[in-house]
Coordinates of C-alpha atoms in Angstrom, one line a residue:
M66 CA 110.2 64.7 120.7
L67 CA 106.6 65.8 121.0
I68 CA 105.6 63.3 118.2
L69 CA 107.7 60.6 119.9
W70 CA 105.9 61.0 123.2
I71 CA 102.5 60.9 121.6
C72 CA 103.5 57.7 119.8
V73 CA 104.8 56.2 123.1
F74 CA 101.5 57.1 124.8
I75 CA 99.4 55.5 122.1
G76 CA 101.7 52.4 122.0
L77 CA 101.4 51.9 125.8
G78 CA 97.6 52.2 125.5
V79 CA 97.2 49.8 122.6
F80 CA 99.7 47.2 123.6
G81 CA 98.7 47.5 127.3
T82 CA 95.1 46.7 126.4
M83 CA 96.2 43.8 124.2
F84 CA 98.5 42.2 126.8
Y85 CA 95.9 42.7 129.5
S86 CA 93.2 41.0 127.4
I87 CA 95.4 38.1 126.4
Y88 CA 96.5 37.5 130.0
H89 CA 93.2 37.8 131.8
H90 CA 91.0 36.2 129.2
R91 CA 93.0 33.2 128.3
K92 CA 91.4 29.8 127.7
S93 CA 93.0 28.2 130.8
K94 CA 90.9 30.5 133.0
G95 CA 87.8 29.2 131.2
H96 CA 87.1 32.1 128.9
K97 CA 85.6 31.4 125.5
A98 CA 85.8 33.6 122.4
A99 CA 82.8 35.8 122.0
Q100 CA 80.9 35.5 118.7
F101 CA 79.7 38.9 117.4
H102 CA 79.7 41.0 114.2
E103 CA 80.6 44.5 113.4
N104 CA 79.5 47.5 115.6
T105 CA 79.0 50.6 113.5
T106 CA 79.3 52.9 116.5
V107 CA 82.6 51.4 117.6
E108 CA 83.9 51.6 114.0
I109 CA 83.0 55.3 113.8
I110 CA 84.7 56.0 117.2
W111 CA 87.9 54.3 116.3
T112 CA 88.1 56.0 113.0
I113 CA 87.4 59.5 114.4
I114 CA 89.8 59.3 117.3
P115 CA 92.9 58.3 115.2
T116 CA 91.9 61.0 112.7
L117 CA 91.8 63.7 115.4
I118 CA 95.1 62.4 116.8
L119 CA 96.8 62.6 113.3
V120 CA 95.5 66.1 112.7
G121 CA 96.7 67.1 116.1
M122 CA 100.2 65.7 115.3
A123 CA 100.2 67.3 111.8
I124 CA 99.8 70.8 113.1
P125 CA 103.1 71.0 115.2
A126 CA 104.9 68.8 112.6
T127 CA 104.0 71.1 109.7
K128 CA 105.0 74.1 111.8
T129 CA 108.4 72.6 112.5
L130 CA 108.9 71.7 108.8
M131 CA 108.1 75.3 107.8
E132 CA 110.6 76.6 110.4
L133 CA 113.3 74.2 109.1
D134 CA 112.9 75.9 105.6
D135 CA 112.6 79.4 106.9
V136 CA 116.0 81.1 106.4
Q137 CA 114.6 84.6 107.0
D138 CA 116.0 86.7 109.9
S139 CA 119.4 84.8 109.6
E140 CA 122.2 86.7 111.3
M141 CA 124.9 85.6 108.8
S142 CA 125.1 83.8 105.5
I143 CA 127.7 81.3 104.1
K144 CA 127.8 80.1 100.5
V145 CA 129.0 76.5 100.1
T146 CA 130.2 75.3 96.6
G147 CA 131.0 71.7 95.9
W148 CA 134.0 70.9 93.7
Q149 CA 135.7 67.7 92.7
W150 CA 136.8 67.1 95.4
K151 CA 136.8 69.9 97.9
W152 CA 134.5 72.5 99.4
E153 CA 134.5 76.3 98.8
Y154 CA 133.2 78.6 101.5
D155 CA 132.2 82.2 101.1
Y156 CA 131.2 84.2 104.2
L157 CA 128.8 86.6 102.4
D158 CA 128.7 89.0 105.4
N159 CA 132.4 89.6 106.0
G160 CA 134.2 88.6 102.8
I161 CA 136.1 85.6 104.1
H162 CA 136.7 83.0 101.4
F163 CA 138.7 79.8 101.3
F164 CA 138.7 76.2 100.0
S165 CA 138.6 73.2 102.4
S166 CA 140.3 70.0 101.4
L167 CA 141.2 66.6 102.9
D168 CA 144.0 67.1 105.5
E169 CA 147.6 66.3 104.6
A170 CA 147.9 63.4 107.0
S171 CA 144.8 61.6 105.7
N172 CA 145.8 62.4 102.1
K173 CA 149.2 60.7 102.6
A174 CA 147.8 57.7 104.4
R175 CA 145.2 57.0 101.7
Q176 CA 147.7 56.7 98.9
V177 CA 148.2 53.2 97.6
H178 CA 151.4 51.7 99.1
S179 CA 151.9 54.7 101.4
G180 CA 153.0 52.4 104.2
I181 CA 151.0 54.5 106.7
D182 CA 148.6 52.7 109.0
P183 CA 145.3 54.7 108.7
R184 CA 144.6 53.9 112.3
S185 CA 147.5 56.1 113.3
V186 CA 146.0 59.1 111.7
P187 CA 143.6 61.1 113.9
H188 CA 140.1 61.4 112.4
Y189 CA 141.3 59.6 109.2
L190 CA 139.3 60.9 106.2
L191 CA 137.2 63.1 108.5
N192 CA 139.6 66.0 108.9
V193 CA 140.4 69.0 106.6
D194 CA 143.1 71.5 106.2
K195 CA 140.7 74.5 106.7
P196 CA 137.5 73.9 108.7
L197 CA 134.4 76.0 108.5
V198 CA 134.2 78.2 111.6
V199 CA 130.9 79.5 112.9
P200 CA 129.7 81.3 116.0
T201 CA 127.4 79.6 118.5
K202 CA 123.8 80.7 119.3
K203 CA 123.4 82.5 115.9
K204 CA 121.0 81.7 113.1
I205 CA 123.3 80.9 110.2
R206 CA 122.0 80.7 106.6
F207 CA 123.7 78.3 104.2
V208 CA 123.4 78.6 100.4
F209 CA 124.5 75.5 98.4
T210 CA 125.6 75.1 94.8
A211 CA 128.3 73.2 92.9
A212 CA 130.8 74.0 90.2
D213 CA 130.9 70.7 88.4
V214 CA 128.7 67.8 89.4
I215 CA 126.1 67.1 92.1
H216 CA 127.5 67.0 95.7
S217 CA 125.7 66.8 99.0
W218 CA 126.8 68.7 102.2
W219 CA 126.0 66.6 105.3
V220 CA 126.9 67.2 108.9
P221 CA 124.8 64.7 111.0
E222 CA 124.8 66.7 114.2
L223 CA 123.2 69.7 112.4
G224 CA 120.2 67.5 111.6
W225 CA 120.0 67.7 107.8
K226 CA 121.8 67.4 104.5
K227 CA 121.5 69.5 101.4
D228 CA 122.3 68.7 97.7
A229 CA 124.8 71.1 96.0
I230 CA 123.7 71.1 92.3
P231 CA 125.4 73.0 89.5
G232 CA 123.2 75.9 88.3
F233 CA 120.8 75.6 91.3
I234 CA 120.7 77.1 94.7
N235 CA 119.5 75.2 97.8
E236 CA 119.1 76.8 101.3
A237 CA 119.2 75.6 104.9
W238 CA 120.0 77.1 108.3
T239 CA 121.3 76.0 111.6
S240 CA 122.0 77.4 115.1
V241 CA 124.7 75.6 117.1
D242 CA 124.2 75.8 120.9
K243 CA 127.5 74.4 122.1
P244 CA 131.1 75.0 121.0
G245 CA 132.8 72.0 119.5
T246 CA 133.8 70.2 116.4
Y247 CA 131.2 68.7 114.1
R248 CA 132.2 66.4 111.3
G249 CA 130.5 65.3 108.1
Q250 CA 131.0 64.1 104.5
C251 CA 129.8 64.5 101.0
T252 CA 126.8 62.1 100.6
E253 CA 126.3 62.2 96.8
L254 CA 128.5 59.9 94.7
C255 CA 130.4 62.6 92.9
G256 CA 133.3 60.9 91.2
K257 CA 136.7 59.2 91.8
D258 CA 137.4 60.9 95.2
H259 CA 133.9 61.2 96.5
G260 CA 135.1 59.5 99.7
F261 CA 137.8 62.0 100.3
M262 CA 136.0 65.3 100.7
P263 CA 135.0 65.5 104.4
I264 CA 133.4 68.5 106.2
V265 CA 134.5 69.9 109.5
V266 CA 132.5 72.6 111.3
I267 CA 134.0 74.3 114.3
A268 CA 131.6 76.2 116.5
M269 CA 133.1 78.9 118.7
D270 CA 131.7 81.3 121.3
Q271 CA 131.3 84.8 119.9
P272 CA 134.6 86.3 121.3
D273 CA 136.6 83.4 120.0
Y274 CA 134.9 83.6 116.6
D275 CA 135.5 87.3 116.4
A276 CA 139.2 86.7 117.0
W277 CA 139.3 84.0 114.3
V278 CA 137.6 86.4 111.8
K279 CA 140.2 89.1 112.6
K280 CA 143.2 86.7 112.2
T281 CA 141.8 85.2 109.0
K282 CA 141.3 88.6 107.4
E283 CA 144.8 89.7 108.4
D284 CA 146.3 86.6 106.9
A285 CA 144.3 87.1 103.7
Q286 CA 145.5 90.7 103.4
K287 CA 149.1 89.5 103.4
G288 CA 148.5 87.9 100.0
P289 CA 150.9 85.7 98.2
D290 CA 154.7 86.0 98.1
L291 CA 155.4 87.8 94.8
S292 CA 159.2 87.8 95.1
D293 CA 161.2 86.1 92.4
Q294 CA 162.2 82.6 93.4
P295 CA 164.9 80.3 92.0
R296 CA 163.7 77.5 89.8
D297 CA 164.9 74.9 92.2
Q298 CA 162.9 76.5 95.0
L299 CA 159.8 76.7 92.8
V300 CA 160.1 73.1 92.0
A301 CA 160.6 72.0 95.6
K302 CA 157.6 73.9 96.9
G303 CA 155.5 72.9 93.8
A304 CA 155.9 69.2 94.7
A305 CA 153.7 69.7 97.8
I306 CA 151.1 71.8 95.9
Y307 CA 151.0 69.1 93.2
A308 CA 150.5 66.3 95.8
K309 CA 147.6 68.1 97.4
N310 CA 145.8 69.5 94.4
C311 CA 146.8 67.5 91.3
S312 CA 147.9 64.0 92.2
T313 CA 144.3 62.9 92.8
C314 CA 143.6 62.9 89.0
H315 CA 147.0 62.9 87.4
L316 CA 148.4 60.5 90.1
P317 CA 151.5 61.1 92.2
D318 CA 153.9 60.0 89.5
G319 CA 152.1 62.1 86.8
K320 CA 151.1 59.1 84.7
G321 CA 147.4 60.0 84.8
V322 CA 144.5 57.6 84.2
P323 CA 144.2 56.6 80.6
G324 CA 140.8 57.6 79.1
A325 CA 140.0 59.9 82.0
F326 CA 142.9 62.1 83.2
P327 CA 145.8 62.9 81.0
A328 CA 149.4 62.1 82.0
I329 CA 151.6 65.0 83.0
G330 CA 154.8 63.2 82.1
G331 CA 155.5 63.9 78.4
S332 CA 152.3 66.0 78.0
A333 CA 152.3 68.2 75.0
V334 CA 150.6 71.0 77.1
V335 CA 153.2 70.8 79.8
K336 CA 156.1 70.7 77.4
G337 CA 154.6 73.4 75.2
D338 CA 154.0 77.1 75.6
I339 CA 154.1 77.9 79.3
K340 CA 151.6 80.7 78.8
A341 CA 149.1 78.3 77.3
Q342 CA 149.6 75.9 80.2
T343 CA 149.2 78.7 82.7
N344 CA 146.0 79.8 81.0
L345 CA 144.6 76.2 81.3
V346 CA 145.6 75.9 84.9
L347 CA 144.1 79.2 85.9
N348 CA 140.9 79.0 84.0
G349 CA 140.3 75.3 83.6
K350 CA 138.6 73.5 80.8
G351 CA 136.1 70.7 80.7
G352 CA 136.9 68.4 83.6
M353 CA 139.9 70.5 84.6
P354 CA 138.9 72.9 87.3
A355 CA 140.0 76.5 87.4
F356 CA 142.8 76.6 89.9
G357 CA 143.1 80.3 89.6
K358 CA 140.1 80.4 92.0
M359 CA 141.7 78.0 94.5
L360 CA 145.4 78.7 94.7
K361 CA 147.5 81.9 95.3
A362 CA 149.9 83.3 92.7
D363 CA 153.0 81.9 94.3
E364 CA 151.4 78.4 94.7
L365 CA 150.4 78.5 91.0
A366 CA 153.8 79.5 89.9
Q367 CA 155.3 76.7 92.0
V368 CA 153.1 73.9 90.8
I369 CA 153.3 75.0 87.1
T370 CA 157.1 75.1 87.3
Y371 CA 157.1 71.8 89.1
T372 CA 155.2 70.0 86.4
R373 CA 157.5 71.3 83.7
N374 CA 160.7 70.2 85.5
A375 CA 159.6 67.0 87.3
L376 CA 157.4 63.9 86.7
G377 CA 159.6 63.0 83.7
N378 CA 159.6 66.4 82.2
S379 CA 162.7 68.7 81.9
V380 CA 161.6 71.8 80.0
G381 CA 164.0 73.9 81.9
D382 CA 161.9 77.0 82.3
D383 CA 159.8 78.6 85.0
I384 CA 157.1 81.2 85.7
Q385 CA 157.3 83.7 88.6
P386 CA 154.5 84.6 91.0
K387 CA 154.4 88.2 89.6
A388 CA 153.6 86.9 86.2
I389 CA 150.8 84.8 87.6
Q390 CA 149.5 87.7 89.7
E391 CA 149.1 89.9 86.6
L392 CA 146.6 87.4 85.3
L393 CA 144.5 87.4 88.4
P394 CA 141.9 90.0 89.3
N395 CA 142.0 92.1 92.5
K396 CA 139.8 89.6 94.4
A397 CA 142.1 87.0 95.8
G398 CA 141.4 83.4 94.8
A399 CA 139.7 84.0 91.5
A400 CA 141.2 83.7 88.1
K401 CA 140.8 86.3 85.4
P402 CA 140.3 84.5 82.2
E403 CA 142.7 85.7 79.5
A404 CA 140.0 84.9 77.0
K405 CA 137.8 87.7 78.3
A406 CA 140.5 90.2 77.4
A407 CA 140.1 89.1 73.8
A408 CA 136.4 90.1 73.6
P409 CA 134.7 89.5 70.3
E410 CA 135.0 92.3 67.8
K411 CA 131.8 94.2 67.6
A412 CA 132.7 97.4 65.6
E413 CA 134.7 97.2 62.4
P414 CA 133.8 94.3 60.0
I415 CA 136.6 91.8 59.4
A416 CA 137.9 91.0 56.0
D417 CA 137.5 87.5 54.6
L418 CA 140.4 85.2 54.7
S419 CA 141.4 82.2 52.5
K420 CA 141.0 78.7 53.7
D421 CA 144.7 78.2 54.1
E422 CA 145.0 81.4 56.1
L423 CA 142.2 80.3 58.4
V424 CA 143.7 76.8 58.9
A425 CA 147.1 78.2 59.7
A426 CA 145.7 80.6 62.2
G427 CA 143.4 78.0 63.6
K428 CA 146.2 75.6 64.5
A429 CA 147.6 77.9 67.2
V430 CA 144.1 78.6 68.5
Y431 CA 143.4 74.9 68.7
E432 CA 146.7 74.2 70.6
S433 CA 145.9 76.8 73.2
N434 CA 142.2 76.1 73.7
C435 CA 141.3 72.6 72.5
A436 CA 144.3 70.3 72.5
S437 CA 144.3 69.7 76.3
C438 CA 141.0 67.9 76.0
H439 CA 140.8 66.7 72.4
Q440 CA 144.5 66.0 72.2
A441 CA 147.1 67.4 69.8
E442 CA 146.1 65.1 66.9
G443 CA 142.4 65.3 67.6
Q444 CA 142.2 61.7 68.9
G445 CA 140.4 62.8 72.1
M446 CA 140.3 60.8 75.3
A447 CA 137.4 58.4 75.3
P448 CA 134.9 58.4 77.0
M449 CA 135.3 61.9 78.5
F450 CA 136.6 63.9 75.6
P451 CA 135.4 62.9 72.1
A452 CA 137.8 62.6 69.1
L453 CA 137.6 65.3 66.4
H454 CA 139.2 63.1 63.8
G455 CA 136.3 61.6 61.9
S456 CA 133.7 63.3 64.2
A457 CA 130.2 63.4 62.9
V458 CA 129.8 66.9 64.4
V459 CA 133.0 68.3 62.7
K460 CA 132.2 66.6 59.4
G461 CA 128.5 67.6 59.5
D462 CA 126.7 70.9 59.1
I463 CA 129.2 73.7 59.9
N464 CA 126.4 75.8 61.4
A465 CA 125.6 73.1 63.9
Q466 CA 129.3 72.9 64.9
V467 CA 129.5 76.7 65.2
D468 CA 126.4 76.7 67.4
L469 CA 127.8 74.0 69.7
M470 CA 131.1 76.0 70.1
L471 CA 129.3 79.3 70.6
N472 CA 127.0 78.0 73.4
G473 CA 128.7 74.9 74.8
K474 CA 127.0 71.7 75.9
G475 CA 127.6 69.5 78.9
M476 CA 131.4 69.6 79.6
M477 CA 132.0 71.5 76.4
P478 CA 132.5 75.2 77.4
A479 CA 130.9 78.0 75.5
F480 CA 133.6 79.8 73.4
G481 CA 131.2 82.5 72.1
H482 CA 132.5 85.2 74.5
S483 CA 136.0 83.9 75.0
L484 CA 137.4 83.8 71.4
S485 CA 137.6 86.7 69.0
A486 CA 135.6 86.3 65.8
K487 CA 138.8 85.7 63.8
D488 CA 140.1 83.1 66.2
F489 CA 136.7 81.4 66.4
A490 CA 136.4 81.2 62.6
A491 CA 140.0 80.0 62.3
V492 CA 139.7 77.1 64.8
V493 CA 136.4 75.9 63.2
T494 CA 137.9 75.9 59.8
F495 CA 141.1 74.2 61.2
T496 CA 139.1 71.3 62.7
R497 CA 137.2 70.7 59.5
N498 CA 140.3 70.7 57.3
S499 CA 142.9 69.2 59.5
L500 CA 143.2 66.5 62.2
G501 CA 142.4 63.9 59.6
N502 CA 139.3 65.7 58.3
S503 CA 138.9 67.2 54.8
V504 CA 135.4 68.7 54.7
N505 CA 136.9 71.5 52.5
D506 CA 134.6 74.3 53.7
V507 CA 135.2 77.5 55.7
I508 CA 133.4 80.0 57.8
Q509 CA 134.5 83.6 57.8
P510 CA 135.1 85.9 60.8
S511 CA 132.4 88.3 59.6
A512 CA 129.8 85.5 59.9
I513 CA 131.0 84.7 63.5
Q514 CA 131.0 88.4 64.3
K515 CA 127.2 88.6 63.6
L516 CA 126.5 85.5 65.6
Q517 CA 128.5 86.8 68.6
A518 CA 126.7 90.1 68.5
A519 CA 123.4 88.2 68.9
L520 CA 124.6 86.3 72.0
P521 CA 123.3 87.4 75.5
P522 CA 125.9 89.3 77.5
A523 CA 128.5 87.2 79.3
Q524 CA 127.8 86.6 82.9
D525 CA 130.5 87.5 85.4
D526 CA 131.0 84.5 87.8
E527 CA 131.9 86.9 90.6

């Protein structure tokens, strides 16, 4: 506002002088244009004065910019993580953690042929199921990152936006003076449902905020319902979980999007080993997010059972919440990768195996860890997941393929810490001598064991 009033003052002076001169020195009053050349003194004066004005404006402007970036002395901190397509909030000071998604009413109305008039939905596409709640009159530090692609967190009334970038941390702060609801959106084109990940911030006076914190913690302590549920009940409840969390990519009817998101109906993963599907859903892979971090054990059991007994599938089995809970760590909302339990062997050397033995063992490893992206026959899903059949990588230098699988690249995860040396060697050998490939070479577990020993320690996401 200070800069604005300075500009208004200068504008009034400049344009006032112009209009006065034009009006009082017009030709109809007998005035004639003066003929003169430059005046060095005047030129120096009107160069020095604007320079002094600009320097005077730069001092408070620079001070304000420094204050905008100064997150020191914040009274609380909130970590914001962007996901396709929702926001994850971690209150770093009190342990509250949750995901915030598009509200159910907007999600239903936005579906093609829903028959719902969007104008009948309050705050259509600008409402969420779980808003971010903050206290008023406190300096709040925000830490931004992303789990998959670049997002951007923007609430106009807070006065700024910040990019959320995988592998990077951005910071910002705010202090909300008045209680109320403040709405925003993701402003970085982040994929198919970029337009459906709104932000809602509710500011409360301190007593109301304290009551919300207490209730939220009490609800979190209750945890999931771990009682056994009939299959029909799991399926019925799983339908709502699927609609909210899975239908965006796999579509409401489970037909998927060819070339991008695989179909659920008739899926080899869904119709195969339920443990392998559970591992995939909990820990994610490639473009598939890790829902073990987002959903509770009972919700995971319901949606997995639903996919296996609906959407054109009729496997006839189920998984109970207790079985899911055993795969989750103590911290609610985060998945415990099964793969980390199978840590690479570091002690005893492993005996060499024949090519046939490695290929046979590698088939099961491939089906559990690779088929969901590269497909059962290795045909892949262009353009997102490349084919292994005829792949230049698989048919090329075996050491280059091993390095890629050890360390990952792009959407390809790093399997160096998640597979045992035997399983790693087996799946590499399988891909090079099956799936339409016949390179006729092998790599032994002992060689993988040495490479894994040289890897840096695995980083715990938590």
